[in-house]
Coordinates of C-alpha atoms in Angstrom, one line a residue:
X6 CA -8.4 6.4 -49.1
X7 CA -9.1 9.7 -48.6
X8 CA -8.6 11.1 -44.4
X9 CA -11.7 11.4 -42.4
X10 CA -12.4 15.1 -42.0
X11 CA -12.6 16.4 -38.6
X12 CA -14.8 19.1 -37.3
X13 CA -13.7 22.1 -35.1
X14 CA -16.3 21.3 -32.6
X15 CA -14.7 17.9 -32.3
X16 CA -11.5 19.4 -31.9
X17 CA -12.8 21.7 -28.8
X18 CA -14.2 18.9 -27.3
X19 CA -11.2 17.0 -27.1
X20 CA -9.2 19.8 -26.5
X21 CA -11.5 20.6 -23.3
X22 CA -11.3 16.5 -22.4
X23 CA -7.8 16.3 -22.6
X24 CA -7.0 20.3 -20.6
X25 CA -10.0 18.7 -18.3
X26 CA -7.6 15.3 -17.1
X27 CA -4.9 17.8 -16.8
X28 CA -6.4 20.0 -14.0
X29 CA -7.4 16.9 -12.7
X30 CA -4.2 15.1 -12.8
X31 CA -2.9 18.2 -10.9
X32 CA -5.4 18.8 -8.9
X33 CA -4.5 15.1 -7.6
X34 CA -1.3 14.5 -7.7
X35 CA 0.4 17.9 -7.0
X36 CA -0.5 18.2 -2.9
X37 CA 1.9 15.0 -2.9
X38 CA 4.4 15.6 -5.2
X39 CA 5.3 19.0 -3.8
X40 CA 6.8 17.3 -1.0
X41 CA 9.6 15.7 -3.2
X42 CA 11.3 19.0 -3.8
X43 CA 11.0 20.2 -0.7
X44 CA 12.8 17.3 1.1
X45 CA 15.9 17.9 -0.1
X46 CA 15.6 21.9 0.7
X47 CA 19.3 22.9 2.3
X48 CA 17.3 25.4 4.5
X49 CA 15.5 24.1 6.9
X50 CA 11.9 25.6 5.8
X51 CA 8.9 23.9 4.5
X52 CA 8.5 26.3 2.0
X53 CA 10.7 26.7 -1.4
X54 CA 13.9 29.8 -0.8
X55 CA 14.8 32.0 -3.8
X56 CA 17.6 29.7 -4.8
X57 CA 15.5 26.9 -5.1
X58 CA 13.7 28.8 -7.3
X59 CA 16.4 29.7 -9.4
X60 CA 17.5 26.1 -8.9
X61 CA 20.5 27.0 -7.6
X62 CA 22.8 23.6 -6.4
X63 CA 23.7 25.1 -3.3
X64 CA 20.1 25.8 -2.5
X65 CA 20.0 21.7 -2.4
X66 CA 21.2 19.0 -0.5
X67 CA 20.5 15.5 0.6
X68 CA 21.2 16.7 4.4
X69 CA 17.6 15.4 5.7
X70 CA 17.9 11.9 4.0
X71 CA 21.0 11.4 5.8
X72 CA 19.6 12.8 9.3
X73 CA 17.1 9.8 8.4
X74 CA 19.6 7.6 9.2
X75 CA 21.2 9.7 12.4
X76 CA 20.8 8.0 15.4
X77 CA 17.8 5.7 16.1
X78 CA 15.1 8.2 16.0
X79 CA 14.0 7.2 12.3
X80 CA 15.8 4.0 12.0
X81 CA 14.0 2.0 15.0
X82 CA 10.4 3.1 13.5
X83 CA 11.6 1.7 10.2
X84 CA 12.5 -1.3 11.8
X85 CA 9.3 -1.7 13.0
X86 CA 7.3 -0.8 10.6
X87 CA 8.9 -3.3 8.2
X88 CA 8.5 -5.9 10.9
X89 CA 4.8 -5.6 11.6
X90 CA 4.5 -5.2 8.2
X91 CA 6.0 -8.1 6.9
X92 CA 4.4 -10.0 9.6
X93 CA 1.1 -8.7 9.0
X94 CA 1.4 -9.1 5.5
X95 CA 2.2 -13.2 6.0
X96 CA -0.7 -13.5 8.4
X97 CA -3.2 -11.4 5.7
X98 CA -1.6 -13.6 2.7
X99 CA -2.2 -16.7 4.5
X100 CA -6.2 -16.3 5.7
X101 CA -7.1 -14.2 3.3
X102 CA -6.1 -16.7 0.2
X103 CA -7.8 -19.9 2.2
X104 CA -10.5 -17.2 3.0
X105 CA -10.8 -16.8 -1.1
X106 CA -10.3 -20.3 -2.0
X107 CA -13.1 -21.5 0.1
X108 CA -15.8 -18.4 -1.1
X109 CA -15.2 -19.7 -4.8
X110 CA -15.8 -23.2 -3.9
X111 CA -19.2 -24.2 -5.5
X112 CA -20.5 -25.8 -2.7
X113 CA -20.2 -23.0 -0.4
X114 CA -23.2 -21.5 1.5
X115 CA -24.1 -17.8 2.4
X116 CA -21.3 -16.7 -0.3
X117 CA -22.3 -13.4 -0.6
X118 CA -22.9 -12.5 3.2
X119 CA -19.5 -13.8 4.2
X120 CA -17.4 -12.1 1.7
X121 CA -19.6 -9.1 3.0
X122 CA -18.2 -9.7 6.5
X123 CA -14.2 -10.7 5.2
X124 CA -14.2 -6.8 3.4
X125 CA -15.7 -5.2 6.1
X126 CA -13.1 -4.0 7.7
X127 CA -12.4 -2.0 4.6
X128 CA -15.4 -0.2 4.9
X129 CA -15.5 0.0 8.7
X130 CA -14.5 3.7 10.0
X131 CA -10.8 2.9 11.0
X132 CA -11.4 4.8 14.6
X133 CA -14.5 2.9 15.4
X134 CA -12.0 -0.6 14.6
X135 CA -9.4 1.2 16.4
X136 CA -11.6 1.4 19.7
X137 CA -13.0 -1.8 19.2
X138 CA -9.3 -3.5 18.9
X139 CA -7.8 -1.9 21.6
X140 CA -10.7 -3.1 23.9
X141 CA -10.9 -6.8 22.4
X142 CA -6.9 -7.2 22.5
X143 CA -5.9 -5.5 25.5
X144 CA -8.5 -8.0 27.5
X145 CA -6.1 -10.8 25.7
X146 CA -3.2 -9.1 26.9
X147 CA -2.2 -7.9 23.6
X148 CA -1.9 -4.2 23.7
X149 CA 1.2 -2.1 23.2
X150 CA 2.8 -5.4 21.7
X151 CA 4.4 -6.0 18.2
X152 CA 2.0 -9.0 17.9
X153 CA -1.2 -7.4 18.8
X154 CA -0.6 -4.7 16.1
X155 CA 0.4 -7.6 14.0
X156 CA -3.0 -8.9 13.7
X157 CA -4.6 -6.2 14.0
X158 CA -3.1 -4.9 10.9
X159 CA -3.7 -8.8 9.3
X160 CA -7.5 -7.9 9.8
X161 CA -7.3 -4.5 7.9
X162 CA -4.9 -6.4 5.1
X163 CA -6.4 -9.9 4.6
X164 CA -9.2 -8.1 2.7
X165 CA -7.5 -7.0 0.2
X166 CA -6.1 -10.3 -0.3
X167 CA -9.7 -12.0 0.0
X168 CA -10.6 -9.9 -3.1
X169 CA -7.6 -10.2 -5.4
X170 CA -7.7 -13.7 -5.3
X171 CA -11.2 -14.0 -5.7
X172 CA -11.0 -11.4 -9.1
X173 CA -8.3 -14.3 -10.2
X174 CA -10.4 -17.3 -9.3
X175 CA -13.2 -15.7 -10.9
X176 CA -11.1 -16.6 -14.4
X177 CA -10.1 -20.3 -13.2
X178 CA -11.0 -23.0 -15.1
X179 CA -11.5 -25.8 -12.3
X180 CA -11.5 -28.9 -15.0
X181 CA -7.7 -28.7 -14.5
X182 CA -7.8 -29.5 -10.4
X183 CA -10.5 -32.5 -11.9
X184 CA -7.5 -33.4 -14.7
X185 CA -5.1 -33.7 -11.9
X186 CA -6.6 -35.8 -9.5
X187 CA -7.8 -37.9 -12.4
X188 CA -3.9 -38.3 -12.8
X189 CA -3.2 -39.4 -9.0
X190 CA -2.2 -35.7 -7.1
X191 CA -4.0 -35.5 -3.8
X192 CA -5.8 -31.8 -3.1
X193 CA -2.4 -30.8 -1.7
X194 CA -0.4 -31.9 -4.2
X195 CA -2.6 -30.4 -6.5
X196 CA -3.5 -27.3 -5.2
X197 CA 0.9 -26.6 -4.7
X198 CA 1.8 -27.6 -8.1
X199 CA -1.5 -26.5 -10.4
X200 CA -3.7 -24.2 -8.7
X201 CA -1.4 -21.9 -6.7
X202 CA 1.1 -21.1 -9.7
X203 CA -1.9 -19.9 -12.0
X204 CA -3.3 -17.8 -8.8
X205 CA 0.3 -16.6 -7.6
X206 CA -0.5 -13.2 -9.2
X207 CA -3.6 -12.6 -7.5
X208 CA -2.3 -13.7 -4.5
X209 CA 1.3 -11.7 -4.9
X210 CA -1.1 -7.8 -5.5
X211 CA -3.1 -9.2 -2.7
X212 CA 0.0 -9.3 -0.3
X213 CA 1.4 -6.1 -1.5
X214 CA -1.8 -4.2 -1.1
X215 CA -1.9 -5.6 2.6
X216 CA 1.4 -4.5 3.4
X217 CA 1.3 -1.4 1.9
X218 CA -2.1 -0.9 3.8
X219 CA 0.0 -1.9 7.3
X220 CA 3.0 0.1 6.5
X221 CA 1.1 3.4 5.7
X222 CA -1.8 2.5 9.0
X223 CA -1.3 5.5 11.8
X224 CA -4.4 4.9 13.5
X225 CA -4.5 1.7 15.3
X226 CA -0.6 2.0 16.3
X227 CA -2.0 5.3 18.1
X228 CA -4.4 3.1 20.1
X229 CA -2.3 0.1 20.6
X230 CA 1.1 1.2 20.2
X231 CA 3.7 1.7 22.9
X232 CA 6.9 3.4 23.0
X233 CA 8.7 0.1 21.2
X234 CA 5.8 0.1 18.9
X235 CA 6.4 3.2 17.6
X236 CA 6.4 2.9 13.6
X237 CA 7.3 5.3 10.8
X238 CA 3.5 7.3 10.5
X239 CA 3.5 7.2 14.6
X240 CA 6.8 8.9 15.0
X241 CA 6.0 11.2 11.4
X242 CA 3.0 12.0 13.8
X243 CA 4.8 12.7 16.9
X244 CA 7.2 14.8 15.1
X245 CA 4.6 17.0 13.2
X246 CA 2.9 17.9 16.7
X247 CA 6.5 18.2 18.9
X248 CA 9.6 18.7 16.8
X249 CA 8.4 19.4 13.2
X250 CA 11.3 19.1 10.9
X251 CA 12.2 18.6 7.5
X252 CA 13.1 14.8 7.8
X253 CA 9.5 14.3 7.7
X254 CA 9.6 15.5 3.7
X255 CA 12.4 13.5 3.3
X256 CA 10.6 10.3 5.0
X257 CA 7.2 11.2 2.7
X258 CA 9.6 10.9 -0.1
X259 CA 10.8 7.4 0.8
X260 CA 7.2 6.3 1.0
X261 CA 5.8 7.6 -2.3
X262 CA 8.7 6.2 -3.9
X263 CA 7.8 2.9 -1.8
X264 CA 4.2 3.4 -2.9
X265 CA 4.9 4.1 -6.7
X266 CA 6.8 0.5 -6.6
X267 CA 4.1 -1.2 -5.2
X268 CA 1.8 -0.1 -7.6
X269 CA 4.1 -0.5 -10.7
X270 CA 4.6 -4.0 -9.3
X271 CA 0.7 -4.8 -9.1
X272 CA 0.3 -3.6 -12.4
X273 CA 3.2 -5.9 -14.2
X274 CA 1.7 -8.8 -11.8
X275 CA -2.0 -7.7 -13.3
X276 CA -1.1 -7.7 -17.2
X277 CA 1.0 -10.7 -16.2
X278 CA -2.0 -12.5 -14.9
X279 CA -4.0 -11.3 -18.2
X280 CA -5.1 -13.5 -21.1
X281 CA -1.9 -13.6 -23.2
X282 CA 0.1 -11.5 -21.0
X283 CA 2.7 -14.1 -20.2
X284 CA 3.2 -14.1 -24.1
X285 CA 3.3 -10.1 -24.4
X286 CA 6.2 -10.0 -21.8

């Protein structure tokens, strides 16, 4: 069969598509991945030296990854950070899949308006939730504790959880729950050993979105945060506006390495969770 011939203003046109998701590629992802270089910089300069730009090894070094672990000036904000986010992320997983579970229950009034309210704090300026936080939980005694900042980052992550689980209920096929209590399992029973291991990839993206969104939050640890609060943005702040030093590249590194994991992993949960991608894997 003879080739399809192909015109020359076809060819522009995809030439200009493809040099079009180029510049924009760049456009986006080069303010960010500038950093990566820079972080391990021997110099202590934000900016790139002459033998970095002959990529000269001695113009290199690892020197600010290891001050990363100097002393407790990096290491306790780590600590916390993974500790309120962990925690948040468990608190987040927890409401937001019952919060899911009940929204795609048939028999459930006012749907729409309360999965409107669940994502709202999504869409709800994150200074206006910070003021309105550090108000409501420091009248409960809350503020400037690990737990208050807990839950205050389960609010802003139990969305995201509300609407990956929903996306995979959307896809459920409910005879199954009817199959097995037809066959003796009680709601738990079912809901542990059917339901929840054909939703466990919705609810898995869900939990890493939340955590990533508590791990990468500045803005409510500014208002509710105390000196034992302090977590890796809050002292990545402090140290831009006292000290600024090039740690902070080396710590941006560590969480767009973090961040490219999380997504990979949402992605292999997501064509997982396809139709037939248990099969394709």
């Amino acid at each position: 069969m003879a080739a399809t011939a192909v015109s020359p203003g076809y060819r522009v046109a995809r030439w200009g598509y493809l040099a079009f998701c180029v510049a924009a590629f760049v456009f986006l992802i080069a303010p960010i991945l500038v950093l990566v270089p820079l972080s391990f910089n021997a110099e202590p300069y934000f900016t790139f030296t002459e033998g970095m730009l002959r990529f000269d090894p001695e113009a290199y070094s690892l020197r600010w990854y290891r001050s990363m672990f100097d002393g407790d000036e990096w290491t306790r904000p780590l600590a916390n950070s993974l500790i309120i986010g962990i925690s948040a992320t468990v608190v987040a997983t927890v409401l937001g899949a019952a919060a899911a579970l009940g929204l795609a229950h048939p028999a459930m009034p006012g749907r729409k308006i309360v999965t409107a309210l669940l994502i709202s704090p999504m869409i709800t300026p994150v200074i206006i939730a910070g003021v309105g936080m550090f108000f409501f939980y420091s009248n409960l005694g809350l503020a400037q504790t690990h737990i208050g900042i807990i839950l205050a980052h389960a609010v802003f992550g139990a969305p995201f959880v509300v609407i990956t689980v929903s996306a995979t209920l959307a896809g459920f096929d409910w005879t199954v729950m009817r199959a097995a209590a037809n066959l003796g399992a009680n709601p738990l029973v079912a809901f542990r050993r059917v339901q929840l291991p054909l939703i466990l990839p919705g609810v898995i993206s869900g939990s890493l979105f939340a955590f990533a969104a508590s791990f990468d939050e500045l803005v409510i640890v500014l208002f509710m945060g105390g000196l034992e609060q302090r977590t890796l943005p809050r002292q990545m702040w402090s140290g831009i506006r006292e000290e600024i030093s090039p740690t902070i590249l080396a710590v941006a590194t560590f969480l767009i390495v973090f961040a490219l994991l999380a997504l990979s992993t949402v992605e292999w949960l997501r064509r997982r969770g396809a139709p037939g991608g248990q099969r394709a894997g």
